[in-house]
Amino acid sequence: MGADGLHSRVRALAFGDESRFLRFHGYYVATFAAPNHLGLDHQGLIFSEPGRAASIASARRPEEVTALLMFASRPLDHDPRDVVQHKAILTERFAGMGWEVPRLLEAMRQSPSLYLDAVGRIGMDRSSRGRVVLLGDAGYGGTIGGQGTGLAVVCAYVLAGELAVAKGDHRAAFQRYEARVRRYARRCQQGAKHVGSFFAPPTRVQLALRNTMYRALTSRPLSRWFEKMVTSAASDLVLPAYPA
């Protein structure tokens, strides 16, 4: 069972190189922990310029925030495991940006938990081959906005249930698992297609439209409808009640 993320080694061994399946959406994203010097509590802030954005959001530990940096780019020739290179890329891409970005870059340079990756999603015709099956990001991944953790838990639950019901027939179990989760997973993945243009619209006009739309959607008359809209994909599946 391959449950080893967007850059799954299990998928590469069973299906081929990830370049056959990873769809790039024109942005890169980085996340890391930073000091909560603004005292955020159940709050998040976004600062955007055309083609790049920074955000901070309160985390589980009150003294920390989760920082996010996103920028538009052509595909980069970089080593996914070279953190020193990642820090250099982010320092260059966000040079001269105002707001809290200089503090965030300093925190980024000190961070032991920096994550940088292309914004993309996995597209496959099927998620099983022989005795190998993929779940979560390995089979249906989206770098950000793809409901990754929730989708992984749903996939694990359905796969376990179908294996139990099939009583050892993994072929039947895999077929039913894919049939149950495919539509749900594909809908969850759609968020990864639009997250870059939401955080970092490419032009000032699109940025102004984003701000106007977001203010309207988070106003009191529309906030409940907006909440339903952004959670509809994650809840668009009735889980089977498998026998114990």
PDB file of C-alpha atoms in Angstrom:
ATOM      1  CA  MET A   1       0.000   0.000   0.000  1.00  0.00           C
ATOM      2  CA  GLY A   2       1.484   3.299  -1.084  1.00  0.00           C
ATOM      3  CA  ALA A   3       0.595   6.044   1.378  1.00  0.00           C
ATOM      4  CA  ASP A   4       3.859   7.935   0.999  1.00  0.00           C
ATOM      5  CA  GLY A   5       2.747  11.321  -0.286  1.00  0.00           C
ATOM      6  CA  LEU A   6       2.671  13.383  -3.452  1.00  0.00           C
ATOM      7  CA  HIS A   7       6.150  12.203  -4.514  1.00  0.00           C
ATOM      8  CA  SER A   8       5.403   8.545  -3.747  1.00  0.00           C
ATOM      9  CA  ARG A   9       8.254   6.091  -4.257  1.00  0.00           C
ATOM     10  CA  VAL A  10       5.745   3.224  -4.239  1.00  0.00           C
ATOM     11  CA  ARG A  11       3.879   4.866  -7.135  1.00  0.00           C
ATOM     12  CA  ALA A  12       7.140   5.314  -9.054  1.00  0.00           C
ATOM     13  CA  LEU A  13       8.037   1.641  -8.613  1.00  0.00           C
ATOM     14  CA  ALA A  14       4.612   0.324  -9.622  1.00  0.00           C
ATOM     15  CA  PHE A  15       3.440   2.860 -12.231  1.00  0.00           C
ATOM     16  CA  GLY A  16       6.472   4.813 -13.476  1.00  0.00           C
ATOM     17  CA  ASP A  17       8.106   8.211 -13.032  1.00  0.00           C
ATOM     18  CA  GLU A  18       5.986  10.916 -11.387  1.00  0.00           C
ATOM     19  CA  SER A  19       6.407  13.195 -14.424  1.00  0.00           C
ATOM     20  CA  ARG A  20       3.717  11.045 -16.074  1.00  0.00           C
ATOM     21  CA  PHE A  21       1.184  11.901 -13.378  1.00  0.00           C
ATOM     22  CA  LEU A  22       2.052  15.224 -11.705  1.00  0.00           C
ATOM     23  CA  ARG A  23       0.218  18.214 -13.217  1.00  0.00           C
ATOM     24  CA  PHE A  24       1.997  21.517 -12.468  1.00  0.00           C
ATOM     25  CA  HIS A  25      -0.237  24.565 -11.866  1.00  0.00           C
ATOM     26  CA  GLY A  26       2.264  27.403 -12.237  1.00  0.00           C
ATOM     27  CA  TYR A  27       3.065  28.165  -8.590  1.00  0.00           C
ATOM     28  CA  TYR A  28       5.372  27.068  -5.780  1.00  0.00           C
ATOM     29  CA  VAL A  29       4.476  27.060  -2.091  1.00  0.00           C
ATOM     30  CA  ALA A  30       6.561  26.970   1.074  1.00  0.00           C
ATOM     31  CA  THR A  31       5.436  26.510   4.671  1.00  0.00           C
ATOM     32  CA  PHE A  32       7.270  26.687   7.982  1.00  0.00           C
ATOM     33  CA  ALA A  33       6.748  27.613  11.637  1.00  0.00           C
ATOM     34  CA  ALA A  34       7.509  31.168  12.737  1.00  0.00           C
ATOM     35  CA  PRO A  35       7.221  33.145  16.009  1.00  0.00           C
ATOM     36  CA  ASN A  36       3.770  34.565  16.720  1.00  0.00           C
ATOM     37  CA  HIS A  37       5.006  38.143  17.177  1.00  0.00           C
ATOM     38  CA  LEU A  38       1.579  39.584  16.222  1.00  0.00           C
ATOM     39  CA  GLY A  39      -0.237  37.580  18.911  1.00  0.00           C
ATOM     40  CA  LEU A  40      -2.676  35.917  16.493  1.00  0.00           C
ATOM     41  CA  ASP A  41      -5.371  33.762  18.084  1.00  0.00           C
ATOM     42  CA  HIS A  42      -7.611  31.787  15.718  1.00  0.00           C
ATOM     43  CA  GLN A  43      -6.711  34.316  13.039  1.00  0.00           C
ATOM     44  CA  GLY A  44      -4.968  34.428   9.691  1.00  0.00           C
ATOM     45  CA  LEU A  45      -3.583  37.238   7.528  1.00  0.00           C
ATOM     46  CA  ILE A  46      -2.662  37.352   3.822  1.00  0.00           C
ATOM     47  CA  PHE A  47      -0.512  39.927   2.041  1.00  0.00           C
ATOM     48  CA  SER A  48      -0.395  39.667  -1.748  1.00  0.00           C
ATOM     49  CA  GLU A  49       1.379  41.304  -4.642  1.00  0.00           C
ATOM     50  CA  PRO A  50       0.931  40.245  -8.271  1.00  0.00           C
ATOM     51  CA  GLY A  51       2.448  36.793  -8.549  1.00  0.00           C
ATOM     52  CA  ARG A  52       3.520  36.339  -4.924  1.00  0.00           C
ATOM     53  CA  ALA A  53       1.917  36.197  -1.494  1.00  0.00           C
ATOM     54  CA  ALA A  54       2.685  35.635   2.181  1.00  0.00           C
ATOM     55  CA  SER A  55       0.294  34.516   4.885  1.00  0.00           C
ATOM     56  CA  ILE A  56       0.455  33.698   8.572  1.00  0.00           C
ATOM     57  CA  ALA A  57      -2.114  31.813  10.630  1.00  0.00           C
ATOM     58  CA  SER A  58      -2.302  30.931  14.302  1.00  0.00           C
ATOM     59  CA  ALA A  59      -1.176  27.411  15.133  1.00  0.00           C
ATOM     60  CA  ARG A  60      -1.812  24.888  17.906  1.00  0.00           C
ATOM     61  CA  ARG A  61       1.051  26.314  19.953  1.00  0.00           C
ATOM     62  CA  PRO A  62       0.119  29.906  20.873  1.00  0.00           C
ATOM     63  CA  GLU A  63       3.718  31.123  20.531  1.00  0.00           C
ATOM     64  CA  GLU A  64       3.890  29.993  16.879  1.00  0.00           C
ATOM     65  CA  VAL A  65       2.208  30.728  13.568  1.00  0.00           C
ATOM     66  CA  THR A  66       2.172  28.699  10.382  1.00  0.00           C
ATOM     67  CA  ALA A  67       3.746  30.808   7.647  1.00  0.00           C
ATOM     68  CA  LEU A  68       3.058  30.287   3.955  1.00  0.00           C
ATOM     69  CA  LEU A  69       4.895  31.798   0.985  1.00  0.00           C
ATOM     70  CA  MET A  70       3.598  31.334  -2.557  1.00  0.00           C
ATOM     71  CA  PHE A  71       4.941  32.581  -5.878  1.00  0.00           C
ATOM     72  CA  ALA A  72       4.182  32.151  -9.571  1.00  0.00           C
ATOM     73  CA  SER A  73       6.934  30.480 -11.555  1.00  0.00           C
ATOM     74  CA  ARG A  74       7.867  28.283 -14.430  1.00  0.00           C
ATOM     75  CA  PRO A  75       9.012  24.807 -13.341  1.00  0.00           C
ATOM     76  CA  LEU A  76      12.222  25.117 -11.325  1.00  0.00           C
ATOM     77  CA  ASP A  77      15.249  22.879 -11.714  1.00  0.00           C
ATOM     78  CA  HIS A  78      15.801  22.246  -8.018  1.00  0.00           C
ATOM     79  CA  ASP A  79      16.649  19.387  -5.693  1.00  0.00           C
ATOM     80  CA  PRO A  80      13.541  18.501  -3.622  1.00  0.00           C
ATOM     81  CA  ARG A  81      15.794  17.542  -0.679  1.00  0.00           C
ATOM     82  CA  ASP A  82      18.198  20.511  -0.723  1.00  0.00           C
ATOM     83  CA  VAL A  83      16.857  22.798   2.025  1.00  0.00           C
ATOM     84  CA  VAL A  84      19.767  25.248   1.664  1.00  0.00           C
ATOM     85  CA  GLN A  85      18.835  25.705  -1.990  1.00  0.00           C
ATOM     86  CA  HIS A  86      15.166  26.166  -1.057  1.00  0.00           C
ATOM     87  CA  LYS A  87      16.030  28.947   1.387  1.00  0.00           C
ATOM     88  CA  ALA A  88      18.084  30.699  -1.291  1.00  0.00           C
ATOM     89  CA  ILE A  89      15.212  30.463  -3.784  1.00  0.00           C
ATOM     90  CA  LEU A  90      12.718  31.957  -1.320  1.00  0.00           C
ATOM     91  CA  THR A  91      15.110  34.716  -0.257  1.00  0.00           C
ATOM     92  CA  GLU A  92      15.527  35.729  -3.901  1.00  0.00           C
ATOM     93  CA  ARG A  93      11.847  35.457  -4.849  1.00  0.00           C
ATOM     94  CA  PHE A  94      10.603  37.515  -1.897  1.00  0.00           C
ATOM     95  CA  ALA A  95      13.336  40.152  -1.814  1.00  0.00           C
ATOM     96  CA  GLY A  96      11.940  43.668  -1.467  1.00  0.00           C
ATOM     97  CA  MET A  97       8.466  42.590  -0.378  1.00  0.00           C
ATOM     98  CA  GLY A  98       7.024  44.629   2.477  1.00  0.00           C
ATOM     99  CA  TRP A  99       4.558  43.917   5.302  1.00  0.00           C
ATOM    100  CA  GLU A 100       5.862  41.157   7.650  1.00  0.00           C
ATOM    101  CA  VAL A 101       7.817  39.403   4.908  1.00  0.00           C
ATOM    102  CA  PRO A 102      11.348  40.421   6.078  1.00  0.00           C
ATOM    103  CA  ARG A 103      10.592  38.917   9.520  1.00  0.00           C
ATOM    104  CA  LEU A 104       9.145  35.805   7.884  1.00  0.00           C
ATOM    105  CA  LEU A 105      12.223  35.366   5.704  1.00  0.00           C
ATOM    106  CA  GLU A 106      14.437  35.572   8.769  1.00  0.00           C
ATOM    107  CA  ALA A 107      12.288  32.942  10.501  1.00  0.00           C
ATOM    108  CA  MET A 108      12.414  30.835   7.360  1.00  0.00           C
ATOM    109  CA  ARG A 109      16.215  30.919   7.307  1.00  0.00           C
ATOM    110  CA  GLN A 110      16.256  29.664  10.926  1.00  0.00           C
ATOM    111  CA  SER A 111      13.498  27.085  10.484  1.00  0.00           C
ATOM    112  CA  PRO A 112      14.267  23.342  10.719  1.00  0.00           C
ATOM    113  CA  SER A 113      10.865  22.481   9.233  1.00  0.00           C
ATOM    114  CA  LEU A 114      10.805  24.270   5.862  1.00  0.00           C
ATOM    115  CA  TYR A 115       8.742  22.603   3.135  1.00  0.00           C
ATOM    116  CA  LEU A 116       8.906  23.802  -0.494  1.00  0.00           C
ATOM    117  CA  ASP A 117       7.108  22.179  -3.394  1.00  0.00           C
ATOM    118  CA  ALA A 118       5.401  22.854  -6.695  1.00  0.00           C
ATOM    119  CA  VAL A 119       1.652  23.398  -6.583  1.00  0.00           C
ATOM    120  CA  GLY A 120       0.208  20.510  -8.544  1.00  0.00           C
ATOM    121  CA  ARG A 121      -1.974  17.443  -8.428  1.00  0.00           C
ATOM    122  CA  ILE A 122      -1.723  13.783  -9.313  1.00  0.00           C
ATOM    123  CA  GLY A 123      -3.754  12.544 -12.280  1.00  0.00           C
ATOM    124  CA  MET A 124      -4.005   8.788 -12.789  1.00  0.00           C
ATOM    125  CA  ASP A 125      -6.460   6.538 -14.620  1.00  0.00           C
ATOM    126  CA  ARG A 126      -6.374   4.070 -11.748  1.00  0.00           C
ATOM    127  CA  SER A 127      -4.772   3.774  -8.328  1.00  0.00           C
ATOM    128  CA  SER A 128      -4.007   0.049  -8.232  1.00  0.00           C
ATOM    129  CA  ARG A 129      -1.906  -2.394 -10.209  1.00  0.00           C
ATOM    130  CA  GLY A 130      -1.598  -6.043  -9.290  1.00  0.00           C
ATOM    131  CA  ARG A 131      -1.115  -6.234  -5.532  1.00  0.00           C
ATOM    132  CA  VAL A 132      -0.143  -2.531  -5.217  1.00  0.00           C
ATOM    133  CA  VAL A 133      -2.682   0.133  -4.273  1.00  0.00           C
ATOM    134  CA  LEU A 134      -2.284   3.866  -3.609  1.00  0.00           C
ATOM    135  CA  LEU A 135      -4.177   6.030  -1.154  1.00  0.00           C
ATOM    136  CA  GLY A 136      -4.151   9.632  -0.017  1.00  0.00           C
ATOM    137  CA  ASP A 137      -1.734  11.970  -1.777  1.00  0.00           C
ATOM    138  CA  ALA A 138       0.092   9.088  -3.465  1.00  0.00           C
ATOM    139  CA  GLY A 139      -2.960   8.343  -5.595  1.00  0.00           C
ATOM    140  CA  TYR A 140      -5.029  11.534  -5.439  1.00  0.00           C
ATOM    141  CA  GLY A 141      -2.676  14.248  -4.221  1.00  0.00           C
ATOM    142  CA  GLY A 142      -2.951  18.008  -4.440  1.00  0.00           C
ATOM    143  CA  THR A 143      -0.044  20.021  -3.001  1.00  0.00           C
ATOM    144  CA  ILE A 144      -2.284  22.521  -1.215  1.00  0.00           C
ATOM    145  CA  GLY A 145      -6.046  22.917  -1.281  1.00  0.00           C
ATOM    146  CA  GLY A 146      -6.580  19.228  -2.076  1.00  0.00           C
ATOM    147  CA  GLN A 147      -8.041  18.152   1.304  1.00  0.00           C
ATOM    148  CA  GLY A 148      -4.955  15.965   1.787  1.00  0.00           C
ATOM    149  CA  THR A 149      -5.273  14.684   5.368  1.00  0.00           C
ATOM    150  CA  GLY A 150      -9.040  14.226   5.279  1.00  0.00           C
ATOM    151  CA  LEU A 151      -8.853  12.487   1.915  1.00  0.00           C
ATOM    152  CA  ALA A 152      -6.135  10.143   3.185  1.00  0.00           C
ATOM    153  CA  VAL A 153      -8.233   9.111   6.188  1.00  0.00           C
ATOM    154  CA  VAL A 154     -11.295   8.505   3.999  1.00  0.00           C
ATOM    155  CA  CYS A 155      -9.213   6.413   1.558  1.00  0.00           C
ATOM    156  CA  ALA A 156      -7.749   4.359   4.413  1.00  0.00           C
ATOM    157  CA  TYR A 157     -11.197   3.703   5.912  1.00  0.00           C
ATOM    158  CA  VAL A 158     -12.764   2.619   2.604  1.00  0.00           C
ATOM    159  CA  LEU A 159      -9.771   0.497   1.586  1.00  0.00           C
ATOM    160  CA  ALA A 160      -9.717  -1.300   4.946  1.00  0.00           C
ATOM    161  CA  GLY A 161     -13.465  -1.903   4.783  1.00  0.00           C
ATOM    162  CA  GLU A 162     -13.378  -3.265   1.236  1.00  0.00           C
ATOM    163  CA  LEU A 163     -10.439  -5.560   2.027  1.00  0.00           C
ATOM    164  CA  ALA A 164     -12.365  -6.948   4.982  1.00  0.00           C
ATOM    165  CA  VAL A 165     -15.563  -7.468   2.979  1.00  0.00           C
ATOM    166  CA  ALA A 166     -13.661  -9.104   0.083  1.00  0.00           C
ATOM    167  CA  LYS A 167     -12.252 -11.780   2.431  1.00  0.00           C
ATOM    168  CA  GLY A 168      -8.827 -11.916   0.794  1.00  0.00           C
ATOM    169  CA  ASP A 169      -9.784 -11.093  -2.806  1.00  0.00           C
ATOM    170  CA  HIS A 170      -7.619  -7.988  -3.203  1.00  0.00           C
ATOM    171  CA  ARG A 171      -8.624  -7.507  -6.850  1.00  0.00           C
ATOM    172  CA  ALA A 172     -12.287  -7.109  -5.960  1.00  0.00           C
ATOM    173  CA  ALA A 173     -11.412  -4.955  -2.941  1.00  0.00           C
ATOM    174  CA  PHE A 174      -9.228  -2.591  -4.977  1.00  0.00           C
ATOM    175  CA  GLN A 175     -11.881  -2.270  -7.690  1.00  0.00           C
ATOM    176  CA  ARG A 176     -14.631  -1.373  -5.201  1.00  0.00           C
ATOM    177  CA  TYR A 177     -12.291   0.979  -3.310  1.00  0.00           C
ATOM    178  CA  GLU A 178     -11.492   2.927  -6.480  1.00  0.00           C
ATOM    179  CA  ALA A 179     -15.141   3.053  -7.510  1.00  0.00           C
ATOM    180  CA  ARG A 180     -16.167   4.474  -4.122  1.00  0.00           C
ATOM    181  CA  VAL A 181     -13.491   7.140  -3.674  1.00  0.00           C
ATOM    182  CA  ARG A 182     -12.614   8.270  -7.221  1.00  0.00           C
ATOM    183  CA  ARG A 183     -15.326  10.909  -7.723  1.00  0.00           C
ATOM    184  CA  TYR A 184     -14.885  12.218  -4.183  1.00  0.00           C
ATOM    185  CA  ALA A 185     -11.092  12.368  -4.506  1.00  0.00           C
ATOM    186  CA  ARG A 186     -11.218  14.100  -7.892  1.00  0.00           C
ATOM    187  CA  ARG A 187     -13.527  16.779  -6.501  1.00  0.00           C
ATOM    188  CA  CYS A 188     -11.229  17.336  -3.501  1.00  0.00           C
ATOM    189  CA  GLN A 189      -8.280  17.747  -5.872  1.00  0.00           C
ATOM    190  CA  GLN A 190      -9.911  20.636  -7.735  1.00  0.00           C
ATOM    191  CA  GLY A 191      -8.875  23.016  -4.952  1.00  0.00           C
ATOM    192  CA  ALA A 192      -5.223  22.628  -5.957  1.00  0.00           C
ATOM    193  CA  LYS A 193      -5.990  24.051  -9.422  1.00  0.00           C
ATOM    194  CA  HIS A 194      -7.119  27.430  -8.081  1.00  0.00           C
ATOM    195  CA  VAL A 195      -5.177  27.977  -4.847  1.00  0.00           C
ATOM    196  CA  GLY A 196      -2.255  29.729  -6.559  1.00  0.00           C
ATOM    197  CA  SER A 197      -4.370  32.304  -8.363  1.00  0.00           C
ATOM    198  CA  PHE A 198      -6.316  32.925  -5.141  1.00  0.00           C
ATOM    199  CA  PHE A 199      -3.263  33.579  -2.953  1.00  0.00           C
ATOM    200  CA  ALA A 200      -1.175  35.340  -5.591  1.00  0.00           C
ATOM    201  CA  PRO A 201      -3.239  36.638  -8.537  1.00  0.00           C
ATOM    202  CA  PRO A 202      -0.970  37.445 -11.487  1.00  0.00           C
ATOM    203  CA  THR A 203      -2.119  41.075 -12.035  1.00  0.00           C
ATOM    204  CA  ARG A 204      -3.156  44.033  -9.882  1.00  0.00           C
ATOM    205  CA  VAL A 205      -6.640  44.004 -11.430  1.00  0.00           C
ATOM    206  CA  GLN A 206      -7.137  40.339 -10.508  1.00  0.00           C
ATOM    207  CA  LEU A 207      -5.757  41.044  -7.046  1.00  0.00           C
ATOM    208  CA  ALA A 208      -8.291  43.855  -6.525  1.00  0.00           C
ATOM    209  CA  LEU A 209     -11.109  41.580  -7.748  1.00  0.00           C
ATOM    210  CA  ARG A 210      -9.948  38.838  -5.348  1.00  0.00           C
ATOM    211  CA  ASN A 211     -10.011  41.250  -2.399  1.00  0.00           C
ATOM    212  CA  THR A 212     -13.458  42.591  -3.315  1.00  0.00           C
ATOM    213  CA  MET A 213     -14.895  39.109  -3.767  1.00  0.00           C
ATOM    214  CA  TYR A 214     -13.365  37.814  -0.532  1.00  0.00           C
ATOM    215  CA  ARG A 215     -14.688  40.749   1.490  1.00  0.00           C
ATOM    216  CA  ALA A 216     -18.163  40.128   0.088  1.00  0.00           C
ATOM    217  CA  LEU A 217     -18.096  36.369   0.703  1.00  0.00           C
ATOM    218  CA  THR A 218     -16.934  36.761   4.313  1.00  0.00           C
ATOM    219  CA  SER A 219     -19.554  39.411   5.137  1.00  0.00           C
ATOM    220  CA  ARG A 220     -22.370  38.396   7.463  1.00  0.00           C
ATOM    221  CA  PRO A 221     -25.060  37.907   4.753  1.00  0.00           C
ATOM    222  CA  LEU A 222     -22.887  35.513   2.710  1.00  0.00           C
ATOM    223  CA  SER A 223     -20.583  33.910   5.290  1.00  0.00           C
ATOM    224  CA  ARG A 224     -22.689  30.784   5.848  1.00  0.00           C
ATOM    225  CA  TRP A 225     -23.024  30.203   2.112  1.00  0.00           C
ATOM    226  CA  PHE A 226     -19.250  30.711   1.712  1.00  0.00           C
ATOM    227  CA  GLU A 227     -18.540  28.178   4.467  1.00  0.00           C
ATOM    228  CA  LYS A 228     -20.744  25.600   2.739  1.00  0.00           C
ATOM    229  CA  MET A 229     -19.038  26.294  -0.574  1.00  0.00           C
ATOM    230  CA  VAL A 230     -15.491  25.735   0.743  1.00  0.00           C
ATOM    231  CA  THR A 231     -16.417  22.598   2.744  1.00  0.00           C
ATOM    232  CA  SER A 232     -18.747  20.958   0.208  1.00  0.00           C
ATOM    233  CA  ALA A 233     -16.015  18.898  -1.488  1.00  0.00           C
ATOM    234  CA  ALA A 234     -14.669  17.528   1.802  1.00  0.00           C
ATOM    235  CA  SER A 235     -18.103  16.333   2.926  1.00  0.00           C
ATOM    236  CA  ASP A 236     -19.360  15.038  -0.437  1.00  0.00           C
ATOM    237  CA  LEU A 237     -19.280  11.344   0.443  1.00  0.00           C
ATOM    238  CA  VAL A 238     -21.413   9.077   2.596  1.00  0.00           C
ATOM    239  CA  LEU A 239     -19.063   6.526   4.139  1.00  0.00           C
ATOM    240  CA  PRO A 240     -20.264   2.895   4.112  1.00  0.00           C
ATOM    241  CA  ALA A 241     -20.868   1.234   7.463  1.00  0.00           C
ATOM    242  CA  TYR A 242     -18.692  -1.840   7.081  1.00  0.00           C
ATOM    243  CA  PRO A 243     -19.453  -4.851   9.309  1.00  0.00           C
ATOM    244  CA  ALA A 244     -17.034  -5.280  12.215  1.00  0.00           C
TER     245      ALA A 244
END
